[in-house]
Structures are given as structure tokens and as C-alpha cells.
Short mmCIF file of C-alpha atoms and ligand atoms in Angstrom, two decimals:
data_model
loop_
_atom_site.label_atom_id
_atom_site.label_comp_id
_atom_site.label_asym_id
_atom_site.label_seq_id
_atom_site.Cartn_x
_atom_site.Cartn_y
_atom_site.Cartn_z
CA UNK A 1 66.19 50.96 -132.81
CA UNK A 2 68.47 48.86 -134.41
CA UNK A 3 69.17 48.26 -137.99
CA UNK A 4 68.20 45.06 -140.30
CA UNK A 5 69.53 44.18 -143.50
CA UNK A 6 66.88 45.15 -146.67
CA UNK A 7 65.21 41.82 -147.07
CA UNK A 8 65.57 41.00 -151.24
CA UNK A 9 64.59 37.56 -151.96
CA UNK A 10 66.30 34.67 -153.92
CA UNK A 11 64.85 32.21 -155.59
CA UNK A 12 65.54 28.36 -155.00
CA UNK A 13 66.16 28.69 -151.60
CA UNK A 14 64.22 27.45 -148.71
CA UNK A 15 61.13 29.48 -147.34
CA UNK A 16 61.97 28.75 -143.73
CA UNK A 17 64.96 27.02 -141.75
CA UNK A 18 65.27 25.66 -138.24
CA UNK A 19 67.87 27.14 -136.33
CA UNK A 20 69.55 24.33 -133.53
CA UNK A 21 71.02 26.70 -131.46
CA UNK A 22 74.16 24.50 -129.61
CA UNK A 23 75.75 27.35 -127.33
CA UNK A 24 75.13 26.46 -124.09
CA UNK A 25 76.69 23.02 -124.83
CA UNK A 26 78.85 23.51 -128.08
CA UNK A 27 79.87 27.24 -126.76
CA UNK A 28 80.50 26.10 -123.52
CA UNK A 29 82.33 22.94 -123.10
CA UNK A 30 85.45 24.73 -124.23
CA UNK A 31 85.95 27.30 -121.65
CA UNK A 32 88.48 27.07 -119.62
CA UNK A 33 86.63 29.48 -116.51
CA UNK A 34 84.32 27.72 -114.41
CA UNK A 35 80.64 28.69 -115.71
CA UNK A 36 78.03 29.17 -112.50
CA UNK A 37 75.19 26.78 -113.30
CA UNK A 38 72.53 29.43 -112.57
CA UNK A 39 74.28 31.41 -115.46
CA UNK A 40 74.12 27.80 -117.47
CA UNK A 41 70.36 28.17 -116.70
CA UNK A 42 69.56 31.63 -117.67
CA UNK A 43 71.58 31.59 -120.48
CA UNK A 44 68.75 28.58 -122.25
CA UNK A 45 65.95 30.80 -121.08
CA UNK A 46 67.17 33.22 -122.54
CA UNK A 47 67.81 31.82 -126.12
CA UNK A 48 64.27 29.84 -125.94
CA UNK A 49 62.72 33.43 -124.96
CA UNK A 50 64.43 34.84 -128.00
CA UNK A 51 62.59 32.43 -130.23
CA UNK A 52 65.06 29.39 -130.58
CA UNK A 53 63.38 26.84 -131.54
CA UNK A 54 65.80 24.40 -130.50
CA UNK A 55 68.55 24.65 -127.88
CA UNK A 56 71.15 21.88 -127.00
CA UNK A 57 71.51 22.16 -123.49
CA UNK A 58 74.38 20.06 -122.23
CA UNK A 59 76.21 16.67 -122.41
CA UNK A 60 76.21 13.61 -120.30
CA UNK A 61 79.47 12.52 -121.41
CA UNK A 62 82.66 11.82 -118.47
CA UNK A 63 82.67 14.38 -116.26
CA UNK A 64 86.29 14.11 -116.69
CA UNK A 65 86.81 14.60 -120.36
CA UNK A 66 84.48 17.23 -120.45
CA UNK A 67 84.73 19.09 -116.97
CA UNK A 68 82.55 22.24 -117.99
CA UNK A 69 79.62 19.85 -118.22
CA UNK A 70 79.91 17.73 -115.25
CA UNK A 71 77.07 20.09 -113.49
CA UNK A 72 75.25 18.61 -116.42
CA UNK A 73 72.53 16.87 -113.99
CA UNK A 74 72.06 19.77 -111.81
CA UNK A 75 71.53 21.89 -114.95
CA UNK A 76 68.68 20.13 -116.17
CA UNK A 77 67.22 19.71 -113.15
CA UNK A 78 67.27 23.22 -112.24
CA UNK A 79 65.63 24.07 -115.86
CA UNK A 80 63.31 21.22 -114.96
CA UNK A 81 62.04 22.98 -111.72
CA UNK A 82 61.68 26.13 -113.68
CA UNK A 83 60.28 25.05 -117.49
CA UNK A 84 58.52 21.99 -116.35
CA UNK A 85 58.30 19.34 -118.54
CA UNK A 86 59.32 21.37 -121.74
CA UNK A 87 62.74 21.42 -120.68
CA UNK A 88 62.75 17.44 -120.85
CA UNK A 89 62.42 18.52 -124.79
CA UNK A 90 65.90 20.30 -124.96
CA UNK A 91 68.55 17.69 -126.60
CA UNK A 92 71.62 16.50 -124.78
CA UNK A 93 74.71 15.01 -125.95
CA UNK A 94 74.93 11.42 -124.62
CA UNK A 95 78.26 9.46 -126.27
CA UNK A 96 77.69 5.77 -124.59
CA UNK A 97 74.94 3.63 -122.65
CA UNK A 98 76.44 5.34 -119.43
CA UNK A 99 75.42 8.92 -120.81
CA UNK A 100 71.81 7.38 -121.70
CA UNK A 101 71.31 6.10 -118.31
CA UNK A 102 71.93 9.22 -117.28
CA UNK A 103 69.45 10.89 -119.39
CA UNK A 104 66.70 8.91 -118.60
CA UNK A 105 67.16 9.25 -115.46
CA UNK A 106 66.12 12.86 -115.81
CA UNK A 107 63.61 12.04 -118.37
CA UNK A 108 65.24 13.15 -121.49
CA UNK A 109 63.46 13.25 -124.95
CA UNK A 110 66.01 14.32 -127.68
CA UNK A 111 69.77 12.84 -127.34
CA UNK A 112 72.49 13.49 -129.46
CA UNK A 113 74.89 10.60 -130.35
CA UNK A 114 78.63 12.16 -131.77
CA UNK A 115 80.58 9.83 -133.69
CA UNK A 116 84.09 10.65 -136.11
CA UNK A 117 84.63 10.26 -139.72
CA UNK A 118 88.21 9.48 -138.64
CA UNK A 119 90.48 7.23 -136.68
CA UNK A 120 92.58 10.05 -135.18
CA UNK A 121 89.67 11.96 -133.91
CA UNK A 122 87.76 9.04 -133.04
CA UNK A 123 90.64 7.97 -130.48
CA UNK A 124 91.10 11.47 -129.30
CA UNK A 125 87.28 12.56 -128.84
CA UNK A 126 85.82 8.66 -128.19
CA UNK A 127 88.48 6.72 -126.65
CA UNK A 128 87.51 4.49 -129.46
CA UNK A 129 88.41 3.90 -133.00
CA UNK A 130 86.79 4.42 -136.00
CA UNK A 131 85.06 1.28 -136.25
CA UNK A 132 84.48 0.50 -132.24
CA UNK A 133 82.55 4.01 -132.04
CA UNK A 134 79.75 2.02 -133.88
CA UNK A 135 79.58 -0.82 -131.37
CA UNK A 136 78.98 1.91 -128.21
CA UNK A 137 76.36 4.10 -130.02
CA UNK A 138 74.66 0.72 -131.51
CA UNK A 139 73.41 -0.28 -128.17
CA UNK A 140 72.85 3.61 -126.61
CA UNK A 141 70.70 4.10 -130.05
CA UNK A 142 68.85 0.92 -129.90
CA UNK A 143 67.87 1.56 -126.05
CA UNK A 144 67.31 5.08 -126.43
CA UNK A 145 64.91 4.41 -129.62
CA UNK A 146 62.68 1.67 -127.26
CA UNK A 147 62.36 4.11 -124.78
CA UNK A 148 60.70 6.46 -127.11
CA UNK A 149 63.36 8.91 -127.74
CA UNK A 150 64.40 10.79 -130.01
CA UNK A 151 68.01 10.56 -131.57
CA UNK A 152 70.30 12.99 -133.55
CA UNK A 153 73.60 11.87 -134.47
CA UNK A 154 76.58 13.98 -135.25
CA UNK A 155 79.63 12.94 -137.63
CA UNK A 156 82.61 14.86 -136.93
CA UNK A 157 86.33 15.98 -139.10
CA UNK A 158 83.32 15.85 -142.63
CA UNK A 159 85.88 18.83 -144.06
CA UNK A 160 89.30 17.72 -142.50
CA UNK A 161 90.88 16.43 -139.91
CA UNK A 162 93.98 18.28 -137.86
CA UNK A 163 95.89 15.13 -137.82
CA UNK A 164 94.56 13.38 -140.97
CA UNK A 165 94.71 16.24 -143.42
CA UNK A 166 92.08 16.04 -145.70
CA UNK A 167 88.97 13.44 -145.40
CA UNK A 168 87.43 12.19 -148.76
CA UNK A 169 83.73 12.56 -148.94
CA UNK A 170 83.37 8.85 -149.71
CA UNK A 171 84.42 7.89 -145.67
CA UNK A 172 82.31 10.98 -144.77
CA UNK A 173 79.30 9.41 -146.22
CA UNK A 174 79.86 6.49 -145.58
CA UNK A 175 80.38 6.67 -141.86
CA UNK A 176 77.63 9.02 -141.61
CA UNK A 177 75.15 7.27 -143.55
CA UNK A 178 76.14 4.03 -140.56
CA UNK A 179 75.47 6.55 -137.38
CA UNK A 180 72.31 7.48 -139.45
CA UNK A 181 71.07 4.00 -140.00
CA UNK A 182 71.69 3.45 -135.96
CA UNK A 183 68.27 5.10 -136.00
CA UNK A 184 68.73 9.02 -135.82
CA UNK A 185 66.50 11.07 -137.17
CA UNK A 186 68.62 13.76 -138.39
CA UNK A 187 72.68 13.65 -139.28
CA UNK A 188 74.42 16.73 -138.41
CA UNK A 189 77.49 17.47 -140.59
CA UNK A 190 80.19 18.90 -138.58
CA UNK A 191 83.04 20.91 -140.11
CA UNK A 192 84.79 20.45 -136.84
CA UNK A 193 87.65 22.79 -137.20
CA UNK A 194 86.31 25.16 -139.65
CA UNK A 195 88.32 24.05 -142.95
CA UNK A 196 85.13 23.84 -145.48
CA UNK A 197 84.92 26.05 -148.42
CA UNK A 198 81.41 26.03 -150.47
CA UNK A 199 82.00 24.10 -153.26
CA UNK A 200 83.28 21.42 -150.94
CA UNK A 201 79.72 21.86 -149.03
CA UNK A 202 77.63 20.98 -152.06
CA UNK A 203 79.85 17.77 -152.62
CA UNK A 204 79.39 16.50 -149.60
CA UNK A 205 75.56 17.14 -149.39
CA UNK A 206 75.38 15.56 -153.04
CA UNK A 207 77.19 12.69 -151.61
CA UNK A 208 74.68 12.37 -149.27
CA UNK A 209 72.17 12.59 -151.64
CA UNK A 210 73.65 10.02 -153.73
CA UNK A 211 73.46 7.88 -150.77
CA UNK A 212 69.81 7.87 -150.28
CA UNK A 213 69.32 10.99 -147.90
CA UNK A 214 67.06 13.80 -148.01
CA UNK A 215 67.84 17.18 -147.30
CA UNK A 216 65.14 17.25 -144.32
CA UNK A 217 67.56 14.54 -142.97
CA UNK A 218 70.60 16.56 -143.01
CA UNK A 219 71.96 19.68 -140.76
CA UNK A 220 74.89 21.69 -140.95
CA UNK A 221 77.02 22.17 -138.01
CA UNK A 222 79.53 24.99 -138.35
CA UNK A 223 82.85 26.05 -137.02
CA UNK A 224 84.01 29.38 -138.26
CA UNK A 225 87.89 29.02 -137.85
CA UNK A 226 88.31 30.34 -141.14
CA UNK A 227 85.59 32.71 -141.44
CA UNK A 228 83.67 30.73 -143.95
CA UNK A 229 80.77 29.31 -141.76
CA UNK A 230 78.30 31.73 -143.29
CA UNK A 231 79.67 31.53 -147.01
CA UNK A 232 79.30 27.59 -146.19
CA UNK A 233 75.50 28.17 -145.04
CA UNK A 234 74.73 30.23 -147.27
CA UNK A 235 75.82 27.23 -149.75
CA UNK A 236 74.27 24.52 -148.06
CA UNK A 237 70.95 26.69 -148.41
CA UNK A 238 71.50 26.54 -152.17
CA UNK A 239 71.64 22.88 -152.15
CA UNK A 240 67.97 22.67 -149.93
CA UNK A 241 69.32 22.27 -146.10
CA UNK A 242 66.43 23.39 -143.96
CA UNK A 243 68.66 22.71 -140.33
CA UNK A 244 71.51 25.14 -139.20
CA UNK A 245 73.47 24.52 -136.00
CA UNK A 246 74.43 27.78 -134.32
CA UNK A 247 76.09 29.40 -131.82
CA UNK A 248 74.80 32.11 -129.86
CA UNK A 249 77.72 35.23 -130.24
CA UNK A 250 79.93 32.25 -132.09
CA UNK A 251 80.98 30.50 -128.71
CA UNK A 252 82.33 27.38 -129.29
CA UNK A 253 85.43 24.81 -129.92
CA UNK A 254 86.09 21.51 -128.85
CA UNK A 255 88.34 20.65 -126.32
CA UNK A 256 89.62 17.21 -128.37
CA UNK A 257 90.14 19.53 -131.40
CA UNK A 258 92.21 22.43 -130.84
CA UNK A 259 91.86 23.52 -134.05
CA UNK A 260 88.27 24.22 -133.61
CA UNK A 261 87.49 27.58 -132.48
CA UNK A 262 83.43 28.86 -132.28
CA UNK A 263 80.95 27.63 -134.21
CA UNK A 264 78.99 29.95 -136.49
CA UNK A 265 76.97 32.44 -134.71
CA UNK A 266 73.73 32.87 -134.38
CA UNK A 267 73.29 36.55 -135.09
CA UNK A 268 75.33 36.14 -138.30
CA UNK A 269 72.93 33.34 -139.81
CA UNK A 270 69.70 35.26 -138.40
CA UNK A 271 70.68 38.20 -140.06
CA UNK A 272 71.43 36.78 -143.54
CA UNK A 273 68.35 34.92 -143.22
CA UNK A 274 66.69 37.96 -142.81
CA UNK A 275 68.06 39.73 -145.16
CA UNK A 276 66.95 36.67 -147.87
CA UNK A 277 63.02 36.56 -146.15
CA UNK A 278 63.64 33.31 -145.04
CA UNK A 279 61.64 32.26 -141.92
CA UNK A 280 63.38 31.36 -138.55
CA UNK A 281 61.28 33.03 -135.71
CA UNK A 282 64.22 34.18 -133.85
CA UNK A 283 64.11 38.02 -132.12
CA UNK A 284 67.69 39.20 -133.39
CA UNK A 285 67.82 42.01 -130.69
CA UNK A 286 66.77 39.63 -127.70
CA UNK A 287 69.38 37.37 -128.98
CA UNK A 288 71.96 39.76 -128.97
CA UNK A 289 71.33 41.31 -125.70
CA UNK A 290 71.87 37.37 -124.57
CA UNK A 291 75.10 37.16 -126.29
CA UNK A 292 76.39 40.52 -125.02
CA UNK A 293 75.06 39.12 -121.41
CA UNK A 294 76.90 35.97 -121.59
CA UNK A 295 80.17 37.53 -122.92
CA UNK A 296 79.76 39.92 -119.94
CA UNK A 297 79.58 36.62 -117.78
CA UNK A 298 82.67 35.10 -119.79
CA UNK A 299 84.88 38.40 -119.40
CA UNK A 300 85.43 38.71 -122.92
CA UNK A 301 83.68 39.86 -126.47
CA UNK A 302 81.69 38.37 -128.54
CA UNK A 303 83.31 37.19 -131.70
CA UNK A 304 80.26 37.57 -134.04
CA UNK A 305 80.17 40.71 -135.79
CA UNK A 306 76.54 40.98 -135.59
CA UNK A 307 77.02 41.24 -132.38
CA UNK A 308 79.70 43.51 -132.32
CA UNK A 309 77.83 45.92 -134.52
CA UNK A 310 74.48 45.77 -132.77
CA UNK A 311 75.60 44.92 -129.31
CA UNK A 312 76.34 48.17 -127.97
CA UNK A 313 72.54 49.32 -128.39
CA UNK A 314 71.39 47.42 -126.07
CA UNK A 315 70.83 47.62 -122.26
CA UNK A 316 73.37 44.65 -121.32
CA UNK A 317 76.50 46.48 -122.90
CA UNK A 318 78.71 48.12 -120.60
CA UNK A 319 78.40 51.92 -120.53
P1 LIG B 1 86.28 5.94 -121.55
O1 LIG B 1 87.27 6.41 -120.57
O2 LIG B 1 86.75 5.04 -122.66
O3 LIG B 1 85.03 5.29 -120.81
O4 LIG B 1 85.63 7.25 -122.18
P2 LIG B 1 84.75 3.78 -120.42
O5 LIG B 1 83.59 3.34 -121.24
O6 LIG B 1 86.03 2.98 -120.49
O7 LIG B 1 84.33 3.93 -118.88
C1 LIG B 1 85.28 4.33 -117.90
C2 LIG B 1 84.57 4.89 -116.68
O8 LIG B 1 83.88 6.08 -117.06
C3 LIG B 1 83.49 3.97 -116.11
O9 LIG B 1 83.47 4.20 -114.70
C4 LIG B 1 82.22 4.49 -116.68
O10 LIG B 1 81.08 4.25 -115.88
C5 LIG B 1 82.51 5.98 -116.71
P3 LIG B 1 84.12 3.12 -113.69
O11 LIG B 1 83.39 1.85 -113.97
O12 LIG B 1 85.56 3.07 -114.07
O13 LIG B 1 83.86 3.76 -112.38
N1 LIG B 1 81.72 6.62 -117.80
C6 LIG B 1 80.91 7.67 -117.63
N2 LIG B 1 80.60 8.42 -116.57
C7 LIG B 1 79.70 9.41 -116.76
N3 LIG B 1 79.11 9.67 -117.99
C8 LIG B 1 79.42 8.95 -119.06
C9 LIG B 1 80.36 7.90 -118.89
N4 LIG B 1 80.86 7.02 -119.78
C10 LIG B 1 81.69 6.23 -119.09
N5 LIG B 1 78.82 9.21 -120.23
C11 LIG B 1 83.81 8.37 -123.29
C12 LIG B 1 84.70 7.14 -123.25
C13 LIG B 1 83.03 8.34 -124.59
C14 LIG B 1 82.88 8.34 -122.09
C15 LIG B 1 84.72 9.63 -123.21
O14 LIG B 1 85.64 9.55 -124.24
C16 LIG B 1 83.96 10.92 -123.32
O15 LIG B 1 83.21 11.30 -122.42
N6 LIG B 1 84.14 11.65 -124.45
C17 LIG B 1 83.38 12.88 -124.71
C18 LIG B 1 84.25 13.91 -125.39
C19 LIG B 1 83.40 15.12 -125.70
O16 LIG B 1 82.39 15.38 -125.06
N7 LIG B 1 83.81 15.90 -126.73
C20 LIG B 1 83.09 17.08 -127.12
C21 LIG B 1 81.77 16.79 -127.79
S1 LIG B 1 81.93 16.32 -129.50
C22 LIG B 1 81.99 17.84 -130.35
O17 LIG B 1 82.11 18.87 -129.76
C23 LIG B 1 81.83 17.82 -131.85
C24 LIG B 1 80.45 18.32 -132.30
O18 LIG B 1 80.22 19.65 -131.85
C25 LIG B 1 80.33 18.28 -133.83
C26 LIG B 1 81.52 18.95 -134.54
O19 LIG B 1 81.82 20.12 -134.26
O20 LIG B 1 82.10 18.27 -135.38
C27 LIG B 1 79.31 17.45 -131.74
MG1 LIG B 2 80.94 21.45 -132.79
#
């Protein structure tokens, strides 16, 4: 049986989070092997068996900028066939009306819109600049909102910016606080290329704050370049965030950023969360039997050390 941390209590933090597990689209869009579809596939049963409550399957952005996602159709389709309708439930990147279309083609509930706090980024990632990104989500928001969906949208570079240097929270906010008006539901705060430290967490969630958002409105979204995604949750929890993205075994990057390496993993948060008795619902050891799976499928380790230190009790490690 495998070990957990002692769970001792703190007060002033949340009782329960929601973990928004992004591996299969975060993890994989930046590797540079081919990645089967049926692997694709198995890999989101597998977190949603493990007790994910959310998992962000895939993107319908150009096949060519991204082409580790073009199979992005056949994906859901397949997961379709096998889920049913449920899997119509699992968000999906979508950066323009083209990417909608898509969607709802398929039936889509929950899209993700991914705009840039800067102009460098916004070029490189978009094809647009800073303020043109808002005239291609406006429209994909608007339509996707009268069809009934659902929208999340992302704001990238919130901690720095590889060819900007450092990004004042002001044009964080305030570029956030315009893809959240669109009509999103949630704003996910990406720290893109890992650079945040925790102080600079709570001043950008009390910029937020002073903006007019709530807590409940606002996710964190992880890169560990630097090894402080955890410190950084761990902060955020302090200041009341309730939604963690995650990566399964820290998978991750983006290809438009090659600063950014995986995102936070998913074993690492679960664990401190369990160690502080806050709810999340997820089964650590299924989890990590996933992660050493899909590393086996990768051809390389994990880069979590929760799953390094737990991974080699269970029946997907090699012998
Ligand atoms: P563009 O080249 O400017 O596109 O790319 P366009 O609008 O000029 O259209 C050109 C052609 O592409 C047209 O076809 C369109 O139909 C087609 P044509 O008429 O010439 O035959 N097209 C599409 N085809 C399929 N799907 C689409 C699509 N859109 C246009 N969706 C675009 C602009 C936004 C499409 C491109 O820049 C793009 O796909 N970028 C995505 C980059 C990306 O996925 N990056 C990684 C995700 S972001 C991330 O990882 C950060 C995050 O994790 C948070 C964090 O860590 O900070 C979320
Ligand atoms: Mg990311």
C-alpha cells in the first residue's frame, strides 16, 4: 500500500477545490512524438476514472500551429462513441470562430477561449496583437454563449513574459478582466513559463479582486519551470482560489513559449491537498498508475515527484 502524507489541517483555507486536470491537451500539445489517438483516448478515461472532475481534452485550434492536436476531431469522436454524451461535457480549447464551428459540430459544451496579456506573445501564440485578440474571441464568445455553451477564458504571460520581461499586474488585470467580460465564466491565470513566486500570486489575485472578481471566478493555471507551482498554489489557496489547473505527471509546455516547460502536476497538488484535508475526490494511486502509463507511452519519466516516489508500486511500472 502506498503512503499518504498525515493530514493536519489549516485554518482559512478552502474546504474543497476543483481540480481542472489539462494533460491530455496542456501535456500534450508539446510533444514532439506523434501520440496514437487511441492512447489520446485512454489516457481521459483514465483521469475521469481516477476521479477528475474535470479534464480538458483537446484543442480545435490550426492543425498546423498545433500539429499534436490536429486528430482533435477524431479524438472526441472516438470518446463520444465510448462515454456517450458525457464526453460532449469535457472542455476544448477553441482560439477563433473557425475552432467554434468546429466544436459544435461535435456538440461541444465547455470551450476554452486563450488570449495574452502581451503583444509579443499575442503575435507569437495568436497571430494577432494584443488588442486584435479581442476582436476574434468577441464574436467566438458571443456565438458560443447563444448556443448555450459554456466559456472559460485563459490569459496568458500573468507572471512574465520571455520576450517582455516582466508584466505589471495592472495590464494583467486589465486584459483579463476584458476576456472575462467577453462572457466566460471562469478566468484562468496562467503563469505561462513558470516565473511566479507567492507573494507575486496574492498581488495579482488582489488585483483581481480590486477589479470586481470573486475568487469562485478565478483559477490558477501553473507551469512549474522553476519549481514553484506548488509553493504558488499553495498561496493562491491562502488568498480563497477554489480552481487548480493540473497536469497529470507535470506534462506540459507550450510550443509558442519555449520557456514553458510542464505545468504543475497533478499528484503534487493531490497530495498537498491531502495532506491539508482539503476535498478534491481524486484516487492518488489510480492517478499515478495513469501517469506512469502515459510516460511508458511517451518513452520517458514522469517529472512529478509524487510520481516518482509512488510510481514504482504500482502494476504499470516497468519491472
Ligand atoms: P491564422 O493563421 O492567423 O488564421 O492563425 P487565419 O484566421 O488567418 O486563417 C487562416 C486559415 O486557417 C484559414 O483557412 C482558416 O479557415 C484556417 P483558409 O481559408 O486559408 O483555407 N483556420 C483554422 N483551421 C482549423 N481550426 C482553426 C482555424 N482557424 C483558422 N481553429 C490561429 C490564427 C489563432 C488559428 C492560430 O494562431 C492558432 O491556431 N494558434 C493556436 C496556438 C496554440 O494552440 N497554442 C497553445 C495553446 S495556448 C497555451 O498553451 C497557454 C495556456 O495553457 C495557458 C498558459 O499556460 O498560459 C492555455
Ligand atoms: Mg499552459
Amino acid at each position: 500500500m502506498n503512503p499518504l502524507p498525515s493530514r493536519v489541517t489549516r485554518d482559512g483555507l478552502p474546504e474543497r477545490v476543483t481540480i481542472y486536470e489539462v494533460g491530455p491537451r496542456d501535456g500534450l500539445q508539446n510533444e514532439s512524438a506523434t501520440v496514437p489517438v487511441e492512447v489520446k483516448a485512454e489516457f481521459v478515461r483514465r483521469l475521469l476514472a481516477a476521479g477528475l472532475p474535470v479534464v480538458e481534452a483537446t484543442s480545435f485550434v490550426h492543425p498546423r500551429w498545433v500539429p499534436q492536436l490536429a486528430d482533435a476531431a477524431e479524438l472526441m469522436t472516438s470518446l463520444v462513441d465510448e462515454l456517450g454524451d458525457t464526453a460532449r461535457d469535457l472542455p476544448v480549447l477553441v482560439p477563433n470562430e473557425r475552432g467554434l464551428d468546429r466544436a459544435l459540430e461535435l456538440g461541444m459544451r465547455h470551450v476554452a477561449i486563450f488570449g495574452s496579456a502581451t503583444e509579443t506573445f499575442a503575435q507569437r501564440n495568436l497571430n494577432r496583437g494584443l488588442d486584435e485578440q479581442f476582436a476574434m474571441f468577441e464574436p467566438t464568445v458571443r456565438r458560443a454563449r447563444d448556443a448555450g455553451l459554456d466559456v472559460r477564458a485563459y490569459v496568458s504571460m500573468c507572471f512574465g513574459d520571455p520576450w517582455e520581461g516582466e508584466v505589471p499586474v495592472a495590464q494583467v488585470v486589465d486584459v483579463g478582466r476584458l476576456l472575462f467580460d467577453l462572457g466566460a465564466s471562469q478566468l484562468s491565470l496562467g503563469d505561462t513559463i513558470g516565473v511566479g513566486t507567492a507573494g507575486h500570486v496574492r498581488a495579482l489575485v488582489d488585483g483581481f479582486l480590486a477589479a470586481g472578481m470573486r475568487t469562485d471566478q478565478l483559477a490558477m493555471h501553473f507551469h512549474d519551470t522553476y519549481g514553484q507551482a506548488l509553493a504558488n498554489a499553495y498561496a493562491a489557496l491562502e488568498c480563497g482560489i477554489t480552481t487548480f489547473d493540473a497536469s497529470a505527471g507535470g506534462l506540459g509546455g507550450c510550443p509558442y513559449a519555449h520557456s514553458a516547460t510542464g505545468n504543475l502536476a497533478t499528484e503534487d497538488l493531490v497530495w498537498m491537498l491531502t495532506g491539508l484535508g482539503i476535498e478534491h475526490g481524486v484516487d492518488l494511486d489510480a492517478l499515478v498508475a495513469t501517469s506512469v502509463w502515459v510516460a511508458g507511452e511517451l518513452g520517458r519519466p514522469s517529472p512529478s515527484a509524487v510520481v516518482r516516489a509512488l510510481g514504482s508500486g504500482t502494476a504499470e511500472s516497468p519491472a
